[in-house]
């Protein structure tokens, strides 16, 4: 059994922009707590959290990593997360496992893109939030202005709980022992501000504080402090230098004494049931109830096997536990249960409510799965997270003959680890497309494929899924007649084509009367027509929104065969299309582009140059604007990179398919000229 209970657990995710020093901060905390003899360095590749060879090569976290710290009776689970915007999905997935999101800010760079996004997402998840300002030892910082910027961006509820002193060489406590002066002014004034903020959530305590003028002890403030955190009424700010160790002891004290336990934080939003019938469900952090645990991270290593990391929300998981994965009918035996210390797996006897554990070599486990030990908990799942949509795509193909199946399996494994990595196969284009959040996201994925799985691929921009259609009613005819010395081939087909409303698809009508074509040959005619529908008539793209009526024809009692009517149907269809003013359609997407308001004019002008139609704009705090537009997909091929360049990394966009529209004449001419039909298509 663990030596701690649920009330002594503290779960914290360290999130924030790449370069803010999260991994170095974890090293400093581990060292301060006595978990390691000396802190490692990202530059030398010997940190606990960045153990992956690619992380050491890039000197940045590329996945989340879990460590635990023992501090007195407290057990602190810390999750170090990647800070690249392209890897944001891996950071967001950790939020469901913790009560507190600690957003780390680089004191030099200030508020950055991921800072904003993670504070917003943590608020949406109703997590307790705190801000850690790192690198306070760097000379000539304007930390007073940074506090002003933080309050302007995230509200006046952001208040320092300690302050830097002696030019960032140490910090002074503003809550437990508010004495002395800081680099940023009066410690007593900062203490009064935070006490005033906390007592606002407790009327009786506020009355005692205001009317009697009594100084409140930290013990009296614990419950209202936790409530202020839960309600988002308080976001404490701590100052540290992970490099020098300034403020690390004080930060650890804040974690152990003030950050919520699983009993004090807001419960995670479970649902029971599916779709519209799903109802809210609350997991009770009771060790004697049925087990409910949620898998928030999965890794698949070709040598180690699959590892599932999960948060226990209810019940107790032991080595003997028989757990179901989701709604599976057959359970698995846990066998081996682990705590993680970076890549190190430490075997434990049981996991209690609130704790974060791992199991290995269970193939059935998957990201976002709920583990439970009773069918009473079937159909329970976490409320779906709102992950950013993967917009950046690359078409991938095998570089070595015979690797096709291996590529598919490897990509499926990697996509199973990352909620923002999607694998698509477009049958009409015969193309496999890997989609992620940006160029860096996919580059890391392809490097993992090569170095972990020895799979090498060729890449190219994905093809645009154009379509073809017609705009006029027209007649088509073909007589297929072939004599080879013996039995011949004969089939003659008359048909009519007419356009259908956009998005209708294809409609086939057998209008033959009087048996001029026996019914046995109608499927052959339809098969010939389908060949053209699949592979296009003018530019090599599938046809849609067409009605075909076969209304006349001829057959020969001896020479007519299925193959003859396949050919006749296909060529009669091509004949009709050539007369029906064929056109190429392009996909139009609904795009929402969120940028700093200073960039709005540039963005709207650029969208207009891309044949985009602005549908409206929304103001998004703080100082952001969302531009809504309909844009041809072909114009957004490299838009992620363009947007990053224009906005300095502060812009992002989402898109979803809307409808098809005819391409401009010059683009259709280009697509038709590029089309080279195979012999069978002609």
XYZ file of C-alpha atoms in Angstrom:
682
model
C 0.000 0.000 0.000
C 1.183 3.569 -0.636
C 2.154 5.535 2.460
C -0.091 8.418 1.371
C -3.844 8.822 1.029
C -5.981 10.597 -1.566
C -6.129 13.776 0.509
C -2.313 13.973 0.410
C -2.022 13.701 -3.378
C -1.412 16.772 -5.539
C -1.613 16.505 -9.343
C -0.098 19.346 -11.366
C 0.540 19.734 -15.116
C 3.355 22.108 -16.029
C 2.293 23.727 -19.294
C 3.477 26.699 -21.325
C 5.456 27.852 -24.324
C 8.508 25.964 -25.496
C 11.620 27.511 -23.957
C 9.889 28.648 -20.765
C 11.978 26.154 -18.768
C 9.424 23.545 -17.659
C 11.790 20.562 -17.867
C 14.561 22.441 -16.029
C 11.991 23.447 -13.401
C 11.085 19.783 -12.839
C 14.784 18.996 -12.347
C 15.095 21.786 -9.766
C 11.996 20.566 -7.901
C 13.218 16.940 -7.897
C 16.570 18.079 -6.550
C 15.009 20.306 -3.896
C 12.854 17.386 -2.736
C 15.845 15.032 -2.609
C 14.583 12.778 -5.416
C 17.810 13.269 -7.435
C 21.328 14.073 -6.253
C 21.878 16.872 -8.764
C 19.658 18.510 -11.381
C 20.170 17.444 -14.989
C 20.436 19.821 -17.917
C 18.466 19.874 -21.158
C 21.647 20.841 -23.026
C 23.505 17.716 -21.885
C 20.521 15.390 -22.329
C 20.485 14.015 -18.774
C 17.115 15.235 -17.469
C 14.569 12.834 -15.986
C 11.729 13.920 -18.277
C 13.431 14.283 -21.670
C 14.650 10.697 -22.045
C 13.664 10.116 -25.676
C 16.600 10.269 -28.146
C 14.717 12.777 -30.304
C 14.110 15.001 -27.270
C 17.821 14.961 -26.529
C 18.583 15.787 -30.154
C 16.133 18.702 -30.328
C 16.702 19.759 -26.701
C 12.968 20.180 -26.258
C 10.178 18.054 -24.782
C 8.286 16.235 -27.520
C 5.880 14.310 -25.292
C 4.471 14.530 -21.784
C 6.429 12.918 -18.944
C 5.388 12.054 -15.399
C 7.447 12.294 -12.209
C 6.529 12.028 -8.535
C 7.852 13.988 -5.561
C 7.558 13.008 -1.902
C 7.421 16.014 0.402
C 6.566 15.094 3.969
C 3.191 13.359 3.868
C 2.450 14.832 0.437
C 2.747 12.933 -2.843
C 3.040 15.300 -5.816
C 2.498 14.021 -9.369
C 4.071 16.451 -11.844
C 3.476 16.194 -15.591
C 6.018 17.944 -17.816
C 4.446 18.783 -21.179
C 5.770 19.862 -24.581
C 5.526 23.571 -25.356
C 5.646 23.648 -29.154
C 2.307 24.871 -30.558
C 2.450 21.960 -33.029
C 2.447 19.506 -30.094
C -0.365 21.157 -28.175
C -2.598 18.091 -28.391
C -0.157 16.143 -26.227
C -0.258 18.918 -23.616
C -4.039 19.278 -23.636
C -4.540 15.542 -23.116
C -2.840 15.774 -19.698
C -5.329 18.315 -18.317
C -7.951 15.645 -17.589
C -5.499 13.936 -15.208
C -4.820 16.869 -12.862
C -6.512 19.352 -10.564
C -4.057 22.167 -11.288
C -2.563 23.607 -14.465
C 0.641 25.515 -13.687
C 1.407 27.761 -16.655
C 5.131 28.526 -16.858
C 6.053 31.911 -18.371
C 9.511 32.878 -19.578
C 10.258 36.168 -17.784
C 12.161 37.376 -20.838
C 9.611 36.480 -23.531
C 6.513 37.271 -21.490
C 3.044 36.129 -22.547
C 3.275 33.906 -25.612
C 0.879 31.919 -27.800
C 0.820 28.709 -25.747
C 0.580 30.734 -22.501
C -2.742 32.147 -23.644
C -4.089 28.922 -25.067
C -3.283 26.782 -22.055
C -4.721 29.254 -19.545
C -7.896 29.421 -21.641
C -8.145 25.634 -22.015
C -7.491 25.064 -18.314
C -10.317 27.493 -17.519
C -12.633 25.613 -19.896
C -11.767 22.400 -18.053
C -12.523 24.169 -14.730
C -9.043 23.455 -13.428
C -7.338 25.386 -10.702
C -4.708 27.587 -12.348
C -1.456 29.142 -11.258
C 1.287 31.035 -13.085
C 4.990 30.396 -12.570
C 7.302 33.133 -13.861
C 10.662 31.483 -14.565
C 14.151 32.877 -15.334
C 13.877 35.793 -12.897
C 17.676 35.804 -12.517
C 18.223 37.307 -15.972
C 19.352 40.962 -15.705
C 17.290 43.983 -16.698
C 13.881 42.315 -16.566
C 10.760 44.426 -16.214
C 8.794 42.068 -13.982
C 6.463 44.820 -12.830
C 5.333 45.302 -16.431
C 4.971 41.531 -16.836
C 2.557 41.410 -13.889
C 0.600 44.265 -15.474
C 0.485 42.358 -18.781
C -0.643 39.167 -17.041
C -3.505 40.983 -15.313
C -4.509 42.761 -18.532
C -4.596 39.450 -20.400
C -6.049 37.090 -17.788
C -7.730 39.267 -15.192
C -7.140 40.951 -11.840
C -7.506 37.567 -10.141
C -3.846 36.969 -11.083
C -1.984 37.942 -7.906
C 1.595 37.301 -6.703
C 1.856 34.853 -3.836
C 5.571 35.551 -3.604
C 7.842 38.204 -5.114
C 11.447 38.348 -6.369
C 14.077 40.027 -4.202
C 17.791 40.880 -4.435
C 17.589 41.239 -8.231
C 15.997 37.837 -8.678
C 18.459 35.938 -6.495
C 15.733 34.936 -4.035
C 11.995 35.310 -3.489
C 10.005 36.502 -0.480
C 6.766 34.910 0.690
C 3.633 37.076 0.502
C 1.195 34.597 2.052
C 2.545 32.499 4.929
C 5.245 34.877 6.213
C 4.757 38.314 4.604
C 7.767 40.263 5.792
C 10.364 42.476 4.156
C 10.654 44.173 0.820
C 10.881 42.806 -2.700
C 12.181 43.990 -6.044
C 8.578 44.878 -6.875
C 7.576 46.833 -3.768
C 5.819 46.126 -0.505
C 5.340 42.488 0.500
C 2.642 43.551 2.976
C 0.656 45.216 0.207
C 0.860 42.051 -1.914
C -0.256 40.021 1.147
C -3.265 42.272 1.674
C -4.262 41.968 -1.991
C -4.261 38.192 -1.961
C -6.087 37.965 1.388
C -8.749 40.400 0.141
C -9.203 38.236 -2.970
C -9.505 34.985 -0.992
C -11.996 36.181 1.647
C -14.385 37.381 -1.076
C -15.514 33.770 -1.587
C -16.392 33.289 2.125
C -18.930 35.761 3.543
C -18.418 34.827 7.208
C -14.666 35.072 6.925
C -14.974 38.377 5.079
C -17.162 39.743 7.859
C -14.625 38.667 10.476
C -11.805 40.157 8.415
C -13.479 43.502 7.666
C -15.475 44.260 10.798
C -13.104 42.989 13.457
C -9.936 43.779 11.536
C -8.402 40.508 12.669
C -5.333 39.131 10.940
C -6.250 35.763 9.475
C -3.924 32.790 9.897
C -3.044 30.689 6.831
C -4.945 27.755 8.362
C -8.158 29.827 8.417
C -7.644 30.667 4.773
C -7.077 27.142 3.451
C -10.672 26.254 2.558
C -11.553 29.655 1.030
C -8.210 29.587 -0.798
C -9.152 26.240 -2.383
C -12.613 27.550 -3.255
C -11.103 30.656 -4.864
C -8.882 28.383 -6.963
C -11.804 26.131 -7.955
C -13.982 29.103 -8.905
C -11.227 30.799 -10.932
C -11.419 33.716 -8.490
C -7.684 33.455 -7.791
C -4.731 32.627 -10.045
C -1.580 32.777 -7.877
C 1.671 33.968 -9.441
C 4.982 32.480 -8.247
C 8.478 33.607 -9.214
C 11.417 31.224 -9.690
C 14.715 30.691 -11.391
C 14.965 27.001 -12.209
C 18.597 27.545 -13.217
C 19.805 29.097 -9.959
C 17.233 27.527 -7.635
C 15.781 30.856 -6.501
C 12.170 30.380 -5.394
C 12.181 26.583 -5.814
C 11.798 25.852 -2.091
C 8.983 28.403 -1.884
C 7.273 26.936 -4.970
C 7.408 23.458 -3.457
C 5.794 24.878 -0.311
C 2.983 26.371 -2.405
C 2.444 22.982 -4.091
C 2.305 21.066 -0.816
C 0.356 23.555 1.296
C -1.962 25.349 -1.121
C -2.587 23.410 -4.327
C -5.716 21.235 -4.200
C -5.865 17.511 -3.580
C -8.224 15.280 -5.639
C -10.776 15.839 -2.860
C -10.551 19.631 -3.214
C -10.353 20.218 -6.975
C -13.290 20.320 -9.360
C -14.318 16.759 -10.330
C -13.584 15.622 -13.872
C -16.578 15.755 -16.262
C -17.598 12.119 -16.847
C -20.651 11.147 -18.893
C -22.702 7.952 -18.826
C -24.466 6.877 -21.995
C -24.018 7.822 -25.628
C -24.930 10.837 -27.758
C -27.951 12.893 -26.757
C -28.841 10.351 -24.057
C -25.553 10.859 -22.154
C -25.959 12.251 -18.645
C -23.347 13.721 -16.261
C -21.679 11.207 -13.975
C -19.504 11.925 -10.938
C -16.716 9.535 -9.974
C -16.348 9.334 -6.201
C -12.724 9.352 -4.932
C -13.560 6.434 -2.637
C -11.058 3.526 -2.546
C -13.839 1.017 -1.747
C -16.032 1.756 -4.784
C -15.835 0.113 -8.200
C -12.755 1.138 -10.183
C -13.037 4.002 -12.671
C -9.784 5.167 -14.288
C -9.092 7.222 -17.401
C -6.241 6.637 -19.864
C -4.785 10.002 -20.902
C -1.560 8.818 -22.522
C -0.555 5.806 -24.594
C 2.873 5.038 -26.005
C 3.846 2.137 -28.246
C 7.505 1.202 -28.363
C 8.648 -1.590 -30.725
C 10.906 -2.986 -27.971
C 9.015 -2.207 -24.748
C 5.451 -2.615 -26.041
C 2.352 -0.538 -25.325
C 2.249 1.553 -22.154
C -0.968 3.108 -20.867
C -0.830 5.952 -18.330
C -4.039 6.549 -16.384
C -5.542 8.556 -13.539
C -7.528 6.600 -10.957
C -10.757 8.488 -10.249
C -12.614 5.905 -8.166
C -11.822 2.607 -6.475
C -8.458 0.905 -6.000
C -6.430 -0.746 -8.768
C -4.243 -3.666 -7.679
C -2.058 -6.209 -9.449
C -4.929 -8.684 -9.165
C -7.554 -6.324 -10.611
C -9.553 -7.536 -13.609
C -10.314 -4.433 -15.668
C -12.475 -3.796 -18.700
C -11.321 -1.384 -21.402
C -14.266 0.788 -22.377
C -17.289 -1.354 -23.230
C -15.243 -4.513 -23.891
C -16.871 -7.732 -22.724
C -13.632 -9.472 -21.723
C -11.429 -8.078 -18.924
C -7.641 -8.177 -18.600
C -5.609 -8.865 -15.467
C -3.384 -5.944 -14.435
C -0.478 -8.160 -13.374
C 2.093 -5.365 -13.139
C 1.251 -1.841 -11.968
C 3.741 1.009 -12.204
C 4.526 4.528 -11.067
C 6.565 6.454 -13.607
C 9.656 8.530 -12.912
C 10.391 9.781 -16.405
C 11.154 6.645 -18.435
C 11.751 4.584 -15.269
C 8.927 2.200 -14.329
C 8.653 1.560 -10.586
C 6.408 -1.381 -9.685
C 3.757 -0.706 -7.036
C 1.076 -2.805 -5.330
C -1.932 -0.563 -5.841
C -3.215 2.747 -7.175
C -5.653 4.725 -5.041
C -8.165 7.413 -6.101
C -6.384 10.519 -7.344
C -3.123 8.765 -8.160
C -1.540 8.415 -11.612
C -0.280 4.960 -12.578
C 0.681 2.936 -15.652
C 0.223 -0.547 -17.071
C 2.295 -2.171 -19.787
C 1.780 -4.663 -22.622
C -2.021 -4.485 -22.719
C -2.803 -4.328 -26.436
C -6.487 -3.514 -25.917
C -5.773 -0.236 -24.121
C -6.189 3.010 -26.068
C -6.086 6.771 -25.571
C -9.156 8.195 -23.785
C -10.310 4.744 -22.656
C -12.086 4.334 -19.334
C -10.900 1.348 -17.289
C -13.398 -0.222 -14.871
C -13.933 -3.489 -13.019
C -17.708 -3.840 -13.307
C -20.227 -3.768 -16.148
C -22.182 -1.321 -13.976
C -19.732 1.268 -15.316
C -20.185 0.421 -19.009
C -20.718 3.440 -21.293
C -18.872 5.801 -18.961
C -16.466 8.181 -20.650
C -14.794 11.548 -20.086
C -16.519 14.508 -21.701
C -14.666 14.876 -25.035
C -11.798 17.355 -25.069
C -11.818 20.083 -27.676
C -8.551 19.373 -29.485
C -7.293 21.671 -32.269
C -8.128 20.319 -35.715
C -5.162 18.821 -37.643
C -4.831 21.109 -40.665
C -1.357 20.361 -42.010
C -1.160 17.337 -44.283
C 1.437 15.285 -46.117
C 0.803 12.464 -48.562
C 3.009 9.513 -47.618
C 4.114 6.593 -49.769
C 6.534 3.730 -49.325
C 10.151 4.267 -50.256
C 10.984 0.558 -50.258
C 8.924 -1.990 -52.142
C 7.072 -4.310 -49.807
C 6.806 -1.784 -46.945
C 3.189 -0.818 -47.683
C 1.658 -2.842 -44.848
C 4.434 -1.885 -42.444
C 3.850 1.821 -43.153
C 0.139 1.498 -42.441
C 0.657 -0.336 -39.146
C 3.366 2.080 -37.985
C 1.301 5.163 -38.779
C -1.692 3.668 -36.970
C 0.450 3.105 -33.858
C 1.767 6.670 -33.909
C -1.696 8.138 -34.525
C -3.029 6.115 -31.561
C -0.566 7.961 -29.279
C -1.456 11.484 -30.421
C -5.033 12.852 -30.476
C -4.024 15.489 -33.055
C -2.450 13.058 -35.511
C -4.885 11.685 -38.084
C -4.390 9.133 -40.835
C -6.642 9.393 -43.891
C -6.852 7.209 -46.975
C -8.481 8.740 -50.045
C -9.538 5.832 -52.216
C -10.476 8.015 -55.188
C -6.994 9.585 -55.204
C -5.261 6.364 -54.051
C -3.388 8.423 -51.500
C -2.616 8.092 -47.787
C -2.469 11.445 -46.012
C -0.998 12.092 -42.554
C -2.429 15.197 -40.888
C -1.127 17.071 -37.853
C -0.935 20.544 -36.335
C 2.024 21.785 -38.359
C 5.218 21.047 -40.231
C 7.203 20.356 -37.043
C 4.530 17.949 -35.769
C 4.752 15.808 -38.903
C 8.530 16.067 -39.130
C 8.862 14.582 -35.636
C 6.383 11.840 -36.531
C 8.309 10.864 -39.660
C 11.590 10.864 -37.751
C 10.055 8.545 -35.154
C 8.909 6.235 -37.940
C 12.451 6.001 -39.232
C 14.361 5.782 -35.941
C 11.982 3.660 -33.876
C 10.398 1.471 -36.538
C 12.930 1.612 -39.405
C 10.205 2.730 -41.814
C 11.132 5.339 -44.423
C 8.569 7.134 -46.544
C 8.409 9.602 -49.385
C 6.217 12.639 -48.863
C 4.512 15.232 -51.003
C 1.719 17.762 -50.561
C -1.674 16.005 -50.552
C -3.764 16.144 -53.702
C -6.847 18.322 -53.734
C -10.005 16.156 -53.992
C -11.506 17.861 -57.031
C -14.694 16.473 -58.558
C -16.289 16.607 -61.998
C -19.905 17.186 -62.995
C -22.037 18.460 -65.888
C -24.126 21.573 -66.388
C -26.436 20.635 -69.269
C -28.783 17.841 -70.303
C -27.285 15.813 -73.170
C -27.663 12.581 -75.109
C -24.943 9.973 -75.605
C -24.648 6.982 -77.906
C -22.134 4.245 -78.666
C -22.231 1.063 -80.660
C -19.625 -1.500 -79.662
C -19.045 -3.948 -82.491
C -16.080 -6.255 -82.698
C -15.579 -9.223 -85.015
C -12.643 -11.544 -84.334
C -13.313 -14.381 -86.766
C -15.466 -16.404 -84.403
C -18.146 -15.143 -82.088
C -18.119 -11.329 -82.055
C -18.992 -8.637 -79.541
C -21.990 -6.369 -79.948
C -23.801 -3.882 -77.778
C -25.424 -0.520 -78.478
C -26.510 1.993 -75.856
C -28.444 5.273 -75.995
C -28.526 7.249 -72.757
C -29.304 10.679 -71.384
C -27.431 12.645 -68.715
C -28.721 15.562 -66.705
C -27.263 17.562 -63.805
C -28.537 17.073 -60.263
C -28.450 19.580 -57.374
C -25.023 19.954 -55.773
C -24.278 17.245 -53.264
C -26.939 14.829 -54.533
C -24.493 12.239 -55.856
C -25.396 9.829 -58.668
C -28.692 8.438 -59.874
C -29.119 5.628 -62.439
C -32.430 5.004 -64.182
C -33.218 1.990 -66.346
C -35.584 3.457 -68.932
C -35.506 0.453 -71.316
C -38.937 -0.727 -72.510
C -39.847 -3.500 -74.874
C -36.718 -5.538 -74.165
C -34.531 -3.720 -76.716
C -31.707 -4.440 -74.251
C -32.285 -7.560 -72.103
C -32.307 -6.813 -68.374
C -29.347 -9.148 -67.870
C -27.097 -6.559 -69.598
C -28.265 -3.520 -67.602
C -25.746 -4.146 -64.730
C -22.960 -4.301 -67.379
C -23.986 -0.886 -68.716
C -24.046 0.461 -65.160
C -20.594 -1.010 -64.564
C -19.192 0.827 -67.580
C -20.778 4.068 -66.376
C -19.340 3.491 -62.882
C -15.822 3.242 -64.314
C -16.171 6.770 -65.663
C -17.734 7.980 -62.400
C -14.747 6.643 -60.451
C -11.939 7.886 -62.678
C -13.362 10.999 -64.316
C -14.041 12.107 -67.864
C -12.152 15.351 -68.453
C -9.573 15.810 -65.671
C -9.319 12.445 -63.928
C -11.502 13.201 -60.873
C -14.655 11.348 -59.740
C -17.951 12.525 -61.201
C -20.912 13.478 -59.044
C -24.365 15.074 -59.132
C -25.416 13.335 -62.358
C -28.533 11.442 -63.360
C -28.099 8.846 -66.126
C -31.093 7.346 -67.920
C -30.521 4.448 -70.319
C -33.523 4.642 -72.664
C -32.678 2.733 -75.861
C -30.216 0.379 -77.490
C -29.754 -2.834 -79.422
C -28.372 -6.276 -78.790
C -27.456 -9.372 -80.841
C -28.717 -12.773 -79.797
C -25.316 -14.384 -80.473
C -22.651 -11.652 -80.233
C -23.940 -9.612 -77.310
C -21.913 -10.178 -74.151
C -21.377 -8.438 -70.833
C -18.036 -6.965 -71.923
C -19.666 -5.415 -74.987
C -22.252 -3.567 -72.934
C -19.638 -2.464 -70.368
C -17.732 -0.799 -73.200
C -20.867 0.576 -74.868
C -22.206 2.004 -71.596
C -18.851 3.591 -70.733
C -18.339 5.243 -74.131
C -21.971 6.349 -74.480
C -21.584 8.024 -71.058
C -18.345 9.741 -72.143
C -20.078 10.894 -75.337
C -22.941 12.436 -73.353
C -20.605 14.149 -70.892
C -18.619 15.764 -73.717
C -21.862 17.420 -74.896
C -23.131 18.362 -71.414
C -20.619 21.144 -70.724
C -18.529 19.260 -68.142
C -16.893 21.224 -65.368
C -14.466 20.627 -62.538
C -15.604 21.300 -58.980
C -13.327 22.277 -56.105
C -13.901 21.787 -52.375
C -14.783 24.939 -50.432
C -14.066 24.975 -46.712
C -15.406 27.041 -43.858
C -12.333 28.573 -42.247
C -12.070 30.404 -38.924
C -8.815 32.336 -38.601
C -8.034 33.747 -35.151
C -5.312 36.404 -35.100
C -4.220 39.422 -33.056
C -6.452 42.354 -34.007
C -3.414 44.196 -35.422
C -3.200 41.534 -38.149
C -6.846 41.604 -39.187
C -6.400 43.853 -42.239
C -3.517 41.781 -43.568
C -5.442 38.543 -43.093
C -8.656 39.721 -44.762
C -6.689 41.117 -47.704
C -4.801 37.860 -48.063
C -8.026 35.836 -47.957
C -9.489 37.995 -50.719
C -6.427 37.262 -52.860
C -7.078 33.553 -52.276
C -10.627 33.827 -53.689
C -11.988 33.730 -50.137
C -15.331 35.231 -49.154
C -15.437 36.857 -45.719
C -18.553 35.744 -43.816
C -18.036 37.815 -40.677
C -15.743 38.571 -37.749
C -15.922 38.023 -33.984
C -13.910 39.807 -31.308
C -12.116 37.341 -29.015
C -10.488 38.492 -25.783
C -7.806 39.456 -25.231
C -7.056 41.571 -28.325
C -7.852 38.797 -30.797
C -10.269 38.644 -33.703
C -11.766 35.628 -35.460
C -12.281 36.005 -39.209
C -14.834 33.616 -40.719
C -14.551 32.900 -44.417
C -15.321 30.423 -47.169
C -12.141 29.599 -49.057
C -11.147 27.092 -51.761
C -9.152 24.299 -50.143
C -6.498 24.531 -52.860
C -5.644 28.070 -51.702
C -4.858 26.923 -48.151
C -2.147 24.373 -48.922
C 0.565 26.140 -46.908
C -1.672 28.426 -44.888
C -0.470 27.188 -41.499
C 3.070 28.306 -42.326
C 1.904 31.579 -43.878
C -0.251 32.399 -40.854
C 2.572 31.648 -38.453
C 4.843 34.004 -40.398
C 2.330 36.870 -40.573
C 1.284 36.724 -36.910
C 4.596 35.772 -35.319
C 3.118 32.427 -34.260
C 0.076 33.974 -32.536
C -2.473 33.096 -35.229
C -4.241 29.780 -35.730
C -7.068 28.498 -37.875
C -9.556 25.683 -38.197
C -11.428 24.540 -41.246
C -14.108 22.069 -42.187
C -15.575 21.015 -45.513
C -18.529 23.100 -46.687
C -19.452 22.320 -50.296
C -18.212 22.032 -53.882
C -18.173 24.865 -56.414
C -17.013 25.131 -60.057
C -13.377 26.166 -60.419
C -12.531 29.265 -62.474
C -12.133 28.603 -66.201
C -8.349 29.046 -66.228
C -7.890 26.510 -63.430
C -10.142 24.012 -65.206
C -8.104 24.427 -68.394
C -4.923 23.743 -66.420
C -6.355 20.632 -64.736
C -7.664 19.256 -68.035
C -4.304 19.882 -69.731
C -2.486 18.027 -66.927
C -4.768 14.991 -67.179
C -3.188 11.976 -68.832
C -5.729 9.153 -69.000
C -4.509 5.586 -68.996
C -5.269 3.393 -71.959
C -8.219 1.835 -70.183
C -9.735 5.252 -69.439
C -9.658 6.513 -72.983
